[in-house]
PDB file of C-alpha atoms in Angstrom:
ATOM      1  CA  UNK A 101      -0.023   0.128  -0.026  1.00 46.00           C
ATOM      2  CA  UNK A 102       2.857   2.417   0.962  1.00 43.00           C
ATOM      3  CA  UNK A 103       4.489   1.397  -2.255  1.00 41.00           C
ATOM      4  CA  UNK A 104       1.460   2.301  -4.461  1.00 40.00           C
ATOM      5  CA  UNK A 105       1.318   5.720  -2.670  1.00 39.00           C
ATOM      6  CA  UNK A 106       4.914   6.479  -3.330  1.00 39.00           C
ATOM      7  CA  UNK A 107       4.512   5.484  -6.807  1.00 40.00           C
ATOM      8  CA  UNK A 108       1.501   7.856  -7.344  1.00 45.00           C
ATOM      9  CA  UNK A 109       3.775  10.661  -5.802  1.00 41.00           C
ATOM     10  CA  UNK A 110       6.482   9.951  -8.252  1.00 46.00           C
ATOM     11  CA  UNK A 111       4.401   9.990 -11.382  1.00 53.00           C
ATOM     12  CA  UNK A 112       2.494  13.173 -10.148  1.00 49.00           C
ATOM     13  CA  UNK A 113       5.904  14.910  -9.550  1.00 45.00           C
ATOM     14  CA  UNK A 114       7.146  13.649 -13.153  1.00 53.00           C
ATOM     15  CA  UNK A 115       3.856  15.062 -14.687  1.00 53.00           C
ATOM     16  CA  UNK A 116       4.285  18.514 -12.878  1.00 49.00           C
ATOM     17  CA  UNK A 117       8.069  18.484 -14.056  1.00 45.00           C
ATOM     18  CA  UNK A 118       7.051  17.848 -17.664  1.00 56.00           C
ATOM     19  CA  UNK A 119       4.428  20.652 -17.537  1.00 50.00           C
ATOM     20  CA  UNK A 120       6.899  23.036 -16.076  1.00 45.00           C
ATOM     21  CA  UNK A 121       9.421  22.283 -18.813  1.00 52.00           C
ATOM     22  CA  UNK A 122       6.726  22.798 -21.567  1.00 52.00           C
ATOM     23  CA  UNK A 123       5.876  26.194 -20.003  1.00 46.00           C
ATOM     24  CA  UNK A 124       9.519  27.225 -19.531  1.00 45.00           C
ATOM     25  CA  UNK A 125      10.150  26.118 -23.346  1.00 45.00           C
ATOM     26  CA  UNK A 126       7.126  27.897 -24.670  1.00 48.00           C
ATOM     27  CA  UNK A 127       8.170  31.195 -22.646  1.00 44.00           C
ATOM     28  CA  UNK A 128      11.703  30.930 -24.003  1.00 43.00           C
ATOM     29  CA  UNK A 129      10.431  30.649 -27.621  1.00 41.00           C
ATOM     30  CA  UNK A 130       7.841  33.277 -27.162  1.00 42.00           C
ATOM     31  CA  UNK A 131      10.769  35.709 -25.850  1.00 40.00           C
ATOM     32  CA  UNK A 132      13.159  34.609 -28.612  1.00 39.00           C
ATOM     33  CA  UNK A 133      10.483  35.543 -31.275  1.00 37.00           C
ATOM     34  CA  UNK A 134       9.771  38.819 -29.801  1.00 36.00           C
ATOM     35  CA  UNK A 135      13.352  39.707 -29.735  1.00 40.00           C
ATOM     36  CA  UNK A 136      13.721  38.601 -33.376  1.00 36.00           C
ATOM     37  CA  UNK A 137      10.699  40.776 -34.549  1.00 35.00           C
ATOM     38  CA  UNK A 138      11.984  43.642 -32.400  1.00 37.00           C
ATOM     39  CA  UNK A 139      15.319  43.396 -33.875  1.00 36.00           C
ATOM     40  CA  UNK A 140      13.762  43.814 -37.387  1.00 36.00           C
ATOM     41  CA  UNK A 141      12.255  47.234 -36.437  1.00 39.00           C
ATOM     42  CA  UNK A 142      15.079  48.671 -34.320  1.00 34.00           C
ATOM     43  CA  UNK A 143      18.770  47.703 -35.296  1.00 37.00           C
ATOM     44  CA  UNK A 144      20.939  46.121 -32.756  1.00 33.00           C
ATOM     45  CA  UNK A 145      22.965  48.501 -30.508  1.00 31.00           C
ATOM     46  CA  UNK A 146      20.387  51.349 -31.023  1.00 27.00           C
ATOM     47  CA  UNK A 147      19.336  52.645 -27.440  1.00 31.00           C
ATOM     48  CA  UNK A 148      17.449  55.671 -28.621  1.00 38.00           C
ATOM     49  CA  UNK A 149      15.833  55.763 -31.963  1.00 38.00           C
ATOM     50  CA  UNK A 150      16.532  59.644 -32.131  1.00 47.00           C
ATOM     51  CA  UNK A 151      20.159  58.894 -32.396  1.00 51.00           C
ATOM     52  CA  UNK A 152      19.949  57.061 -35.533  1.00 52.00           C
ATOM     53  CA  UNK A 153      19.869  60.187 -37.721  1.00 55.00           C
ATOM     54  CA  UNK A 154      20.734  63.306 -35.691  1.00 63.00           C
ATOM     55  CA  UNK A 155      24.594  62.757 -35.725  1.00 87.00           C
ATOM     56  CA  UNK A 156      25.268  65.736 -37.747  1.00 91.00           C
ATOM     57  CA  UNK A 157      29.059  65.853 -38.944  1.00 92.00           C
ATOM     58  CA  UNK A 158      29.120  69.110 -40.821  1.00 93.00           C
ATOM     59  CA  UNK A 159      27.070  72.069 -41.847  1.00 94.00           C
ATOM     60  CA  UNK A 160      27.896  74.057 -45.009  1.00 95.00           C
ATOM     61  CA  UNK A 161      26.291  77.378 -45.470  1.00 96.00           C
ATOM     62  CA  UNK A 162      27.555  81.016 -45.637  1.00 95.00           C
ATOM     63  CA  UNK A 163      27.762  83.413 -42.611  1.00 96.00           C
ATOM     64  CA  UNK A 164      27.227  86.393 -44.899  1.00 96.00           C
ATOM     65  CA  UNK A 165      24.838  86.342 -47.980  1.00 96.00           C
ATOM     66  CA  UNK A 166      24.294  89.355 -50.322  1.00 94.00           C
ATOM     67  CA  UNK A 167      21.764  89.556 -53.010  1.00 93.00           C
ATOM     68  CA  UNK A 168      22.918  89.976 -56.529  1.00 90.00           C
ATOM     69  CA  UNK A 169      20.894  90.294 -59.828  1.00 86.00           C
ATOM     70  CA  UNK A 170      23.080  87.574 -61.330  1.00 86.00           C
ATOM     71  CA  UNK A 171      23.091  85.206 -58.471  1.00 81.00           C
ATOM     72  CA  UNK A 172      20.618  85.146 -55.563  1.00 92.00           C
ATOM     73  CA  UNK A 173      20.858  81.463 -54.797  1.00 95.00           C
ATOM     74  CA  UNK A 174      21.946  80.382 -51.397  1.00 96.00           C
ATOM     75  CA  UNK A 175      23.311  76.749 -51.293  1.00 96.00           C
ATOM     76  CA  UNK A 176      23.670  74.997 -48.022  1.00 97.00           C
ATOM     77  CA  UNK A 177      24.557  71.294 -47.228  1.00 97.00           C
ATOM     78  CA  UNK A 178      24.212  69.132 -44.096  1.00 95.00           C
ATOM     79  CA  UNK A 179      26.224  65.864 -43.683  1.00 95.00           C
ATOM     80  CA  UNK A 180      25.330  62.911 -41.366  1.00 94.00           C
ATOM     81  CA  UNK A 181      27.338  59.952 -40.242  1.00 91.00           C
ATOM     82  CA  UNK A 182      24.860  57.729 -41.550  1.00 89.00           C
ATOM     83  CA  UNK A 183      21.585  58.197 -43.593  1.00 90.00           C
ATOM     84  CA  UNK A 184      20.225  54.547 -43.437  1.00 89.00           C
ATOM     85  CA  UNK A 185      17.270  55.639 -41.315  1.00 90.00           C
ATOM     86  CA  UNK A 186      16.610  59.097 -42.851  1.00 92.00           C
ATOM     87  CA  UNK A 187      13.699  59.431 -44.758  1.00 92.00           C
ATOM     88  CA  UNK A 188      13.568  63.048 -45.589  1.00 94.00           C
ATOM     89  CA  UNK A 189      15.570  66.114 -44.967  1.00 96.00           C
ATOM     90  CA  UNK A 190      14.523  69.801 -45.192  1.00 96.00           C
ATOM     91  CA  UNK A 191      15.129  73.163 -44.021  1.00 97.00           C
ATOM     92  CA  UNK A 192      13.343  76.591 -43.325  1.00 97.00           C
ATOM     93  CA  UNK A 193      14.772  80.181 -43.225  1.00 97.00           C
ATOM     94  CA  UNK A 194      13.310  82.800 -41.008  1.00 96.00           C
ATOM     95  CA  UNK A 195      14.509  86.111 -39.742  1.00 92.00           C
ATOM     96  CA  UNK A 196      15.945  86.391 -36.285  1.00 89.00           C
ATOM     97  CA  UNK A 197      12.865  87.904 -34.702  1.00 85.00           C
ATOM     98  CA  UNK A 198      10.620  85.463 -36.526  1.00 87.00           C
ATOM     99  CA  UNK A 199       8.707  88.064 -38.466  1.00 84.00           C
ATOM    100  CA  UNK A 200       9.880  87.107 -41.941  1.00 89.00           C
ATOM    101  CA  UNK A 201       9.851  83.685 -43.570  1.00 94.00           C
ATOM    102  CA  UNK A 202      12.008  83.179 -46.707  1.00 95.00           C
ATOM    103  CA  UNK A 203      11.040  79.584 -46.809  1.00 96.00           C
ATOM    104  CA  UNK A 204       9.008  77.309 -44.632  1.00 96.00           C
ATOM    105  CA  UNK A 205      10.057  74.041 -46.192  1.00 96.00           C
ATOM    106  CA  UNK A 206      12.544  73.254 -48.820  1.00 97.00           C
ATOM    107  CA  UNK A 207      13.477  69.737 -49.109  1.00 97.00           C
ATOM    108  CA  UNK A 208      17.198  68.667 -49.178  1.00 97.00           C
ATOM    109  CA  UNK A 209      18.491  65.937 -51.409  1.00 97.00           C
ATOM    110  CA  UNK A 210      21.520  63.399 -51.571  1.00 96.00           C
ATOM    111  CA  UNK A 211      20.887  62.616 -55.339  1.00 96.00           C
ATOM    112  CA  UNK A 212      23.873  64.191 -56.985  1.00 95.00           C
ATOM    113  CA  UNK A 213      21.747  66.651 -58.947  1.00 95.00           C
ATOM    114  CA  UNK A 214      23.759  69.855 -58.901  1.00 94.00           C
ATOM    115  CA  UNK A 215      21.479  71.889 -61.119  1.00 93.00           C
ATOM    116  CA  UNK A 216      18.301  71.584 -58.908  1.00 93.00           C
ATOM    117  CA  UNK A 217      19.495  70.674 -55.327  1.00 94.00           C
ATOM    118  CA  UNK A 218      23.224  71.721 -55.689  1.00 95.00           C
ATOM    119  CA  UNK A 219      24.166  68.295 -54.471  1.00 95.00           C
ATOM    120  CA  UNK A 220      27.575  67.157 -55.687  1.00 95.00           C
ATOM    121  CA  UNK A 221      27.583  63.458 -55.260  1.00 96.00           C
ATOM    122  CA  UNK A 222      24.690  61.037 -54.624  1.00 96.00           C
ATOM    123  CA  UNK A 223      24.346  58.681 -51.670  1.00 95.00           C
ATOM    124  CA  UNK A 224      27.325  60.116 -49.680  1.00 96.00           C
ATOM    125  CA  UNK A 225      25.284  61.231 -46.601  1.00 95.00           C
ATOM    126  CA  UNK A 226      25.503  64.955 -47.803  1.00 96.00           C
ATOM    127  CA  UNK A 227      22.058  66.464 -48.382  1.00 97.00           C
ATOM    128  CA  UNK A 228      21.932  69.742 -50.233  1.00 97.00           C
ATOM    129  CA  UNK A 229      19.419  72.512 -51.123  1.00 97.00           C
ATOM    130  CA  UNK A 230      19.393  75.689 -53.303  1.00 96.00           C
ATOM    131  CA  UNK A 231      17.272  78.584 -51.893  1.00 97.00           C
ATOM    132  CA  UNK A 232      16.466  81.788 -53.858  1.00 94.00           C
ATOM    133  CA  UNK A 233      16.503  84.748 -51.683  1.00 94.00           C
ATOM    134  CA  UNK A 234      14.681  87.954 -53.137  1.00 91.00           C
ATOM    135  CA  UNK A 235      15.839  91.409 -52.703  1.00 89.00           C
ATOM    136  CA  UNK A 236      12.486  92.230 -51.229  1.00 87.00           C
ATOM    137  CA  UNK A 237      13.691  90.668 -47.948  1.00 90.00           C
ATOM    138  CA  UNK A 238      15.061  93.031 -45.446  1.00 87.00           C
ATOM    139  CA  UNK A 239      18.723  93.236 -44.402  1.00 88.00           C
ATOM    140  CA  UNK A 240      19.372  91.590 -41.014  1.00 88.00           C
ATOM    141  CA  UNK A 241      20.062  88.310 -39.331  1.00 92.00           C
ATOM    142  CA  UNK A 242      18.336  85.201 -40.514  1.00 95.00           C
ATOM    143  CA  UNK A 243      18.621  81.397 -39.211  1.00 95.00           C
ATOM    144  CA  UNK A 244      18.397  78.144 -41.154  1.00 96.00           C
ATOM    145  CA  UNK A 245      16.658  75.288 -39.380  1.00 95.00           C
ATOM    146  CA  UNK A 246      17.429  71.884 -40.509  1.00 95.00           C
ATOM    147  CA  UNK A 247      14.865  69.065 -39.987  1.00 94.00           C
ATOM    148  CA  UNK A 248      14.874  65.216 -40.429  1.00 94.00           C
ATOM    149  CA  UNK A 249      12.041  62.793 -40.759  1.00 93.00           C
ATOM    150  CA  UNK A 250      13.250  59.383 -39.776  1.00 91.00           C
ATOM    151  CA  UNK A 251      11.794  56.111 -41.451  1.00 89.00           C
ATOM    152  CA  UNK A 252      11.297  54.240 -38.070  1.00 87.00           C
ATOM    153  CA  UNK A 253       8.946  56.065 -35.794  1.00 88.00           C
ATOM    154  CA  UNK A 254       5.257  56.830 -36.444  1.00 88.00           C
ATOM    155  CA  UNK A 255       4.470  59.748 -38.623  1.00 85.00           C
ATOM    156  CA  UNK A 256       3.321  61.942 -35.848  1.00 81.00           C
ATOM    157  CA  UNK A 257       6.568  61.541 -33.902  1.00 88.00           C
ATOM    158  CA  UNK A 258       9.458  61.271 -36.507  1.00 90.00           C
ATOM    159  CA  UNK A 259      10.240  64.826 -37.218  1.00 91.00           C
ATOM    160  CA  UNK A 260      13.222  66.471 -35.255  1.00 90.00           C
ATOM    161  CA  UNK A 261      15.115  69.620 -35.787  1.00 92.00           C
ATOM    162  CA  UNK A 262      18.794  68.519 -35.763  1.00 92.00           C
ATOM    163  CA  UNK A 263      20.722  71.707 -36.462  1.00 92.00           C
ATOM    164  CA  UNK A 264      20.605  75.621 -36.944  1.00 94.00           C
ATOM    165  CA  UNK A 265      22.753  78.077 -38.621  1.00 95.00           C
ATOM    166  CA  UNK A 266      22.573  81.973 -38.624  1.00 95.00           C
ATOM    167  CA  UNK A 267      23.764  84.213 -41.429  1.00 96.00           C
ATOM    168  CA  UNK A 268      23.676  87.904 -42.228  1.00 94.00           C
ATOM    169  CA  UNK A 269      21.572  88.964 -45.260  1.00 94.00           C
ATOM    170  CA  UNK A 270      22.328  92.187 -47.357  1.00 92.00           C
ATOM    171  CA  UNK A 271      19.761  92.864 -50.070  1.00 91.00           C
ATOM    172  CA  UNK A 272      21.994  95.375 -51.692  1.00 91.00           C
ATOM    173  CA  UNK A 273      19.335  97.900 -51.927  1.00 88.00           C
ATOM    174  CA  UNK A 274      19.260 101.573 -51.007  1.00 89.00           C
ATOM    175  CA  UNK A 275      18.405 101.577 -47.303  1.00 88.00           C
ATOM    176  CA  UNK A 276      15.876 104.313 -46.477  1.00 91.00           C
ATOM    177  CA  UNK A 277      15.217 105.308 -42.903  1.00 95.00           C
ATOM    178  CA  UNK A 278      11.693 105.073 -41.623  1.00 97.00           C
ATOM    179  CA  UNK A 279       9.322 108.008 -41.115  1.00 98.00           C
ATOM    180  CA  UNK A 280       6.872 108.487 -38.371  1.00 98.00           C
ATOM    181  CA  UNK A 281       3.948 110.677 -38.605  1.00 98.00           C
ATOM    182  CA  UNK A 282       0.109 111.130 -37.581  1.00 98.00           C
ATOM    183  CA  UNK A 283       0.551 110.722 -33.865  1.00 97.00           C
ATOM    184  CA  UNK A 284      -2.898 110.538 -32.201  1.00 97.00           C
ATOM    185  CA  UNK A 285      -2.657 111.068 -28.341  1.00 97.00           C
ATOM    186  CA  UNK A 286      -4.514 112.968 -25.827  1.00 97.00           C
ATOM    187  CA  UNK A 287      -3.180 116.299 -24.596  1.00 97.00           C
ATOM    188  CA  UNK A 288      -4.337 115.807 -21.049  1.00 97.00           C
ATOM    189  CA  UNK A 289      -5.721 112.543 -18.951  1.00 97.00           C
ATOM    190  CA  UNK A 290      -6.446 111.960 -15.404  1.00 96.00           C
ATOM    191  CA  UNK A 291      -4.736 109.498 -13.099  1.00 95.00           C
ATOM    192  CA  UNK A 292      -6.546 106.079 -13.328  1.00 93.00           C
ATOM    193  CA  UNK A 293      -7.922 106.786 -16.867  1.00 95.00           C
ATOM    194  CA  UNK A 294      -7.042 104.447 -19.520  1.00 96.00           C
ATOM    195  CA  UNK A 295      -6.070 105.797 -22.799  1.00 97.00           C
ATOM    196  CA  UNK A 296      -4.772 104.635 -26.345  1.00 97.00           C
ATOM    197  CA  UNK A 297      -2.301 106.319 -28.671  1.00 98.00           C
ATOM    198  CA  UNK A 298      -1.119 105.418 -32.142  1.00 98.00           C
ATOM    199  CA  UNK A 299       1.440 106.558 -34.609  1.00 98.00           C
ATOM    200  CA  UNK A 300       1.983 105.742 -38.321  1.00 98.00           C
ATOM    201  CA  UNK A 301       5.320 104.536 -39.649  1.00 98.00           C
ATOM    202  CA  UNK A 302       6.343 104.301 -43.241  1.00 96.00           C
ATOM    203  CA  UNK A 303       9.650 102.920 -44.822  1.00 93.00           C
ATOM    204  CA  UNK A 304      10.847 103.072 -48.215  1.00 90.00           C
ATOM    205  CA  UNK A 305      12.066  99.462 -47.996  1.00 87.00           C
ATOM    206  CA  UNK A 306       8.619  98.371 -46.933  1.00 88.00           C
ATOM    207  CA  UNK A 307       6.980  97.770 -43.668  1.00 90.00           C
ATOM    208  CA  UNK A 308       8.811  94.442 -43.217  1.00 86.00           C
ATOM    209  CA  UNK A 309      11.973  96.629 -42.737  1.00 88.00           C
ATOM    210  CA  UNK A 310      10.562  98.091 -39.572  1.00 93.00           C
ATOM    211  CA  UNK A 311      12.452  96.647 -36.403  1.00 92.00           C
ATOM    212  CA  UNK A 312      10.999  98.779 -33.640  1.00 96.00           C
ATOM    213  CA  UNK A 313       8.671 101.570 -33.199  1.00 98.00           C
ATOM    214  CA  UNK A 314       8.985 102.941 -29.412  1.00 98.00           C
ATOM    215  CA  UNK A 315       8.766 105.956 -27.224  1.00 98.00           C
ATOM    216  CA  UNK A 316      10.676 107.248 -24.163  1.00 98.00           C
ATOM    217  CA  UNK A 317       8.697 108.751 -21.302  1.00 97.00           C
ATOM    218  CA  UNK A 318       9.903 111.579 -18.995  1.00 97.00           C
ATOM    219  CA  UNK A 319       8.305 112.504 -15.661  1.00 97.00           C
ATOM    220  CA  UNK A 320       7.509 116.144 -14.864  1.00 97.00           C
ATOM    221  CA  UNK A 321      10.715 116.290 -12.827  1.00 96.00           C
ATOM    222  CA  UNK A 322      12.673 115.268 -15.942  1.00 96.00           C
ATOM    223  CA  UNK A 323      13.610 111.721 -14.868  1.00 96.00           C
ATOM    224  CA  UNK A 324      13.415 108.920 -17.520  1.00 96.00           C
ATOM    225  CA  UNK A 325      10.800 106.130 -16.762  1.00 96.00           C
ATOM    226  CA  UNK A 326      12.570 102.747 -16.937  1.00 94.00           C
ATOM    227  CA  UNK A 327      10.130 100.113 -18.449  1.00 94.00           C
ATOM    228  CA  UNK A 328      12.035  97.290 -16.856  1.00 91.00           C
ATOM    229  CA  UNK A 329      12.749  95.683 -20.317  1.00 92.00           C
ATOM    230  CA  UNK A 330      16.354  96.339 -20.604  1.00 91.00           C
ATOM    231  CA  UNK A 331      15.882  98.798 -23.428  1.00 94.00           C
ATOM    232  CA  UNK A 332      15.153 102.101 -21.736  1.00 94.00           C
ATOM    233  CA  UNK A 333      12.018 102.725 -23.934  1.00 97.00           C
ATOM    234  CA  UNK A 334       8.478 101.259 -24.426  1.00 97.00           C
ATOM    235  CA  UNK A 335       7.750  99.132 -27.478  1.00 97.00           C
ATOM    236  CA  UNK A 336       4.567  99.998 -29.516  1.00 97.00           C
ATOM    237  CA  UNK A 337       2.904  97.072 -31.522  1.00 97.00           C
ATOM    238  CA  UNK A 338       1.122  96.665 -34.780  1.00 96.00           C
ATOM    239  CA  UNK A 339      -0.273  93.147 -33.896  1.00 94.00           C
ATOM    240  CA  UNK A 340      -3.996  93.618 -33.950  1.00 94.00           C
ATOM    241  CA  UNK A 341      -4.378  93.061 -30.134  1.00 94.00           C
ATOM    242  CA  UNK A 342      -6.851  95.610 -29.276  1.00 94.00           C
ATOM    243  CA  UNK A 343      -7.775  94.479 -25.820  1.00 93.00           C
ATOM    244  CA  UNK A 344      -4.205  94.411 -24.473  1.00 92.00           C
ATOM    245  CA  UNK A 345      -2.335  97.192 -26.578  1.00 93.00           C
ATOM    246  CA  UNK A 346      -5.235  99.114 -28.204  1.00 94.00           C
ATOM    247  CA  UNK A 347      -4.028  98.103 -31.785  1.00 96.00           C
ATOM    248  CA  UNK A 348      -6.970  97.897 -34.183  1.00 95.00           C
ATOM    249  CA  UNK A 349      -5.326  96.178 -37.336  1.00 96.00           C
ATOM    250  CA  UNK A 350      -2.313  93.952 -37.656  1.00 94.00           C
ATOM    251  CA  UNK A 351       0.274  94.897 -40.053  1.00 93.00           C
ATOM    252  CA  UNK A 352      -1.125  98.141 -41.359  1.00 95.00           C
ATOM    253  CA  UNK A 353       1.778 100.291 -40.364  1.00 96.00           C
ATOM    254  CA  UNK A 354      -0.059 101.952 -37.343  1.00 97.00           C
ATOM    255  CA  UNK A 355       1.576 101.166 -34.093  1.00 98.00           C
ATOM    256  CA  UNK A 356      -0.368 101.406 -30.892  1.00 98.00           C
ATOM    257  CA  UNK A 357      -0.119 101.475 -26.986  1.00 98.00           C
ATOM    258  CA  UNK A 358      -2.486 101.383 -24.259  1.00 96.00           C
ATOM    259  CA  UNK A 359      -1.596 103.076 -20.987  1.00 95.00           C
ATOM    260  CA  UNK A 360      -2.829 104.635 -17.692  1.00 94.00           C
ATOM    261  CA  UNK A 361      -1.182 106.566 -14.956  1.00 95.00           C
ATOM    262  CA  UNK A 362      -1.568 105.156 -11.391  1.00 94.00           C
ATOM    263  CA  UNK A 363      -3.258 107.239  -8.457  1.00 93.00           C
ATOM    264  CA  UNK A 364       0.222 107.866  -7.122  1.00 93.00           C
ATOM    265  CA  UNK A 365       1.683 109.231 -10.429  1.00 94.00           C
ATOM    266  CA  UNK A 366       3.357 112.684 -10.465  1.00 95.00           C
ATOM    267  CA  UNK A 367       0.845 115.282 -11.798  1.00 96.00           C
ATOM    268  CA  UNK A 368       2.059 117.750 -14.348  1.00 96.00           C
ATOM    269  CA  UNK A 369       3.470 117.741 -17.751  1.00 97.00           C
ATOM    270  CA  UNK A 370       4.808 114.394 -19.021  1.00 98.00           C
ATOM    271  CA  UNK A 371       7.047 114.302 -22.247  1.00 98.00           C
ATOM    272  CA  UNK A 372       6.716 111.464 -24.660  1.00 98.00           C
ATOM    273  CA  UNK A 373       9.529 110.943 -27.405  1.00 98.00           C
ATOM    274  CA  UNK A 374       8.654 108.752 -30.291  1.00 98.00           C
ATOM    275  CA  UNK A 375      10.989 107.133 -32.866  1.00 98.00           C
ATOM    276  CA  UNK A 376      11.331 104.132 -35.086  1.00 98.00           C
ATOM    277  CA  UNK A 377      14.175 102.110 -36.203  1.00 96.00           C
ATOM    278  CA  UNK A 378      14.700  99.723 -39.217  1.00 92.00           C
ATOM    279  CA  UNK A 379      16.561  96.467 -39.510  1.00 87.00           C
ATOM    280  CA  UNK A 380      19.610  98.221 -40.966  1.00 86.00           C
ATOM    281  CA  UNK A 381      19.714 100.284 -37.882  1.00 89.00           C
ATOM    282  CA  UNK A 382      18.366 103.558 -39.471  1.00 94.00           C
ATOM    283  CA  UNK A 383      16.608 105.846 -37.206  1.00 97.00           C
ATOM    284  CA  UNK A 384      13.405 107.885 -38.083  1.00 98.00           C
ATOM    285  CA  UNK A 385      12.714 111.400 -37.252  1.00 98.00           C
ATOM    286  CA  UNK A 386      11.740 112.210 -33.683  1.00 98.00           C
ATOM    287  CA  UNK A 387       8.176 113.337 -32.729  1.00 98.00           C
ATOM    288  CA  UNK A 388       7.722 114.766 -29.019  1.00 98.00           C
ATOM    289  CA  UNK A 389       4.446 115.274 -27.362  1.00 98.00           C
ATOM    290  CA  UNK A 390       3.591 116.849 -23.947  1.00 98.00           C
ATOM    291  CA  UNK A 391       0.753 115.509 -21.970  1.00 97.00           C
ATOM    292  CA  UNK A 392      -0.603 116.919 -18.778  1.00 97.00           C
ATOM    293  CA  UNK A 393      -1.695 114.493 -16.012  1.00 97.00           C
ATOM    294  CA  UNK A 394      -4.153 115.690 -13.560  1.00 95.00           C
TER     295      UNK A 394
END
């Protein structure tokens, strides 16, 4: 009887052992297949997918570029250590302050087509592009941003900015200073009263050449008001934000400012000194206005 009981225990143990071995074997096969599939999607040794394409070796672009009637094409290249996982490369060019866009998306190629993209040799991991820059664009600093779309991640997650380059642009046109006029501002206000004032600005090189329209403010005792912006003067805007700044229409050349004097403000005659500056650094005429604060 004891022998039969021990035999039953032995057989039960052997059955459990076989079951455990089968489970372990199946788990091992599943893990192996998972790793095999994963290795097909992400190459061995890659820890972060973003490191597949953003290893930029060199960027070639001018530090200074001048417009010419015979040649207004800017050529730039970007070289990668490896392009296996690169799906697409493109660039955009904007002014330093973001107000002007020369191109929002120009594709770069590694196809050896010198006439279209300026690329010298195909499949050498160097991507090239040609960008025409018109004389209508204002002088100043511009930046080139380079982007890569990889061929591994999902479409909504596979775009990364990989490099930037700054250059100075000279349109070789006569640079005209801005002109300010048509100041609209009250002659007197009471403390605590909100008021809006506007001024018109013009420029022979176009409104896009305007860098700043501003005013300095002097108290009745002659001291300069510090706007706490590091400039020493207050910036006016032409952005169409009426609620905040009192500007009715964006981009119409009429700059605005909304202000009020607090209850503790000095009463008497305040001086406003208006001026504008373009992107070449040219200054406009100065308009001075005296306002009585009651």
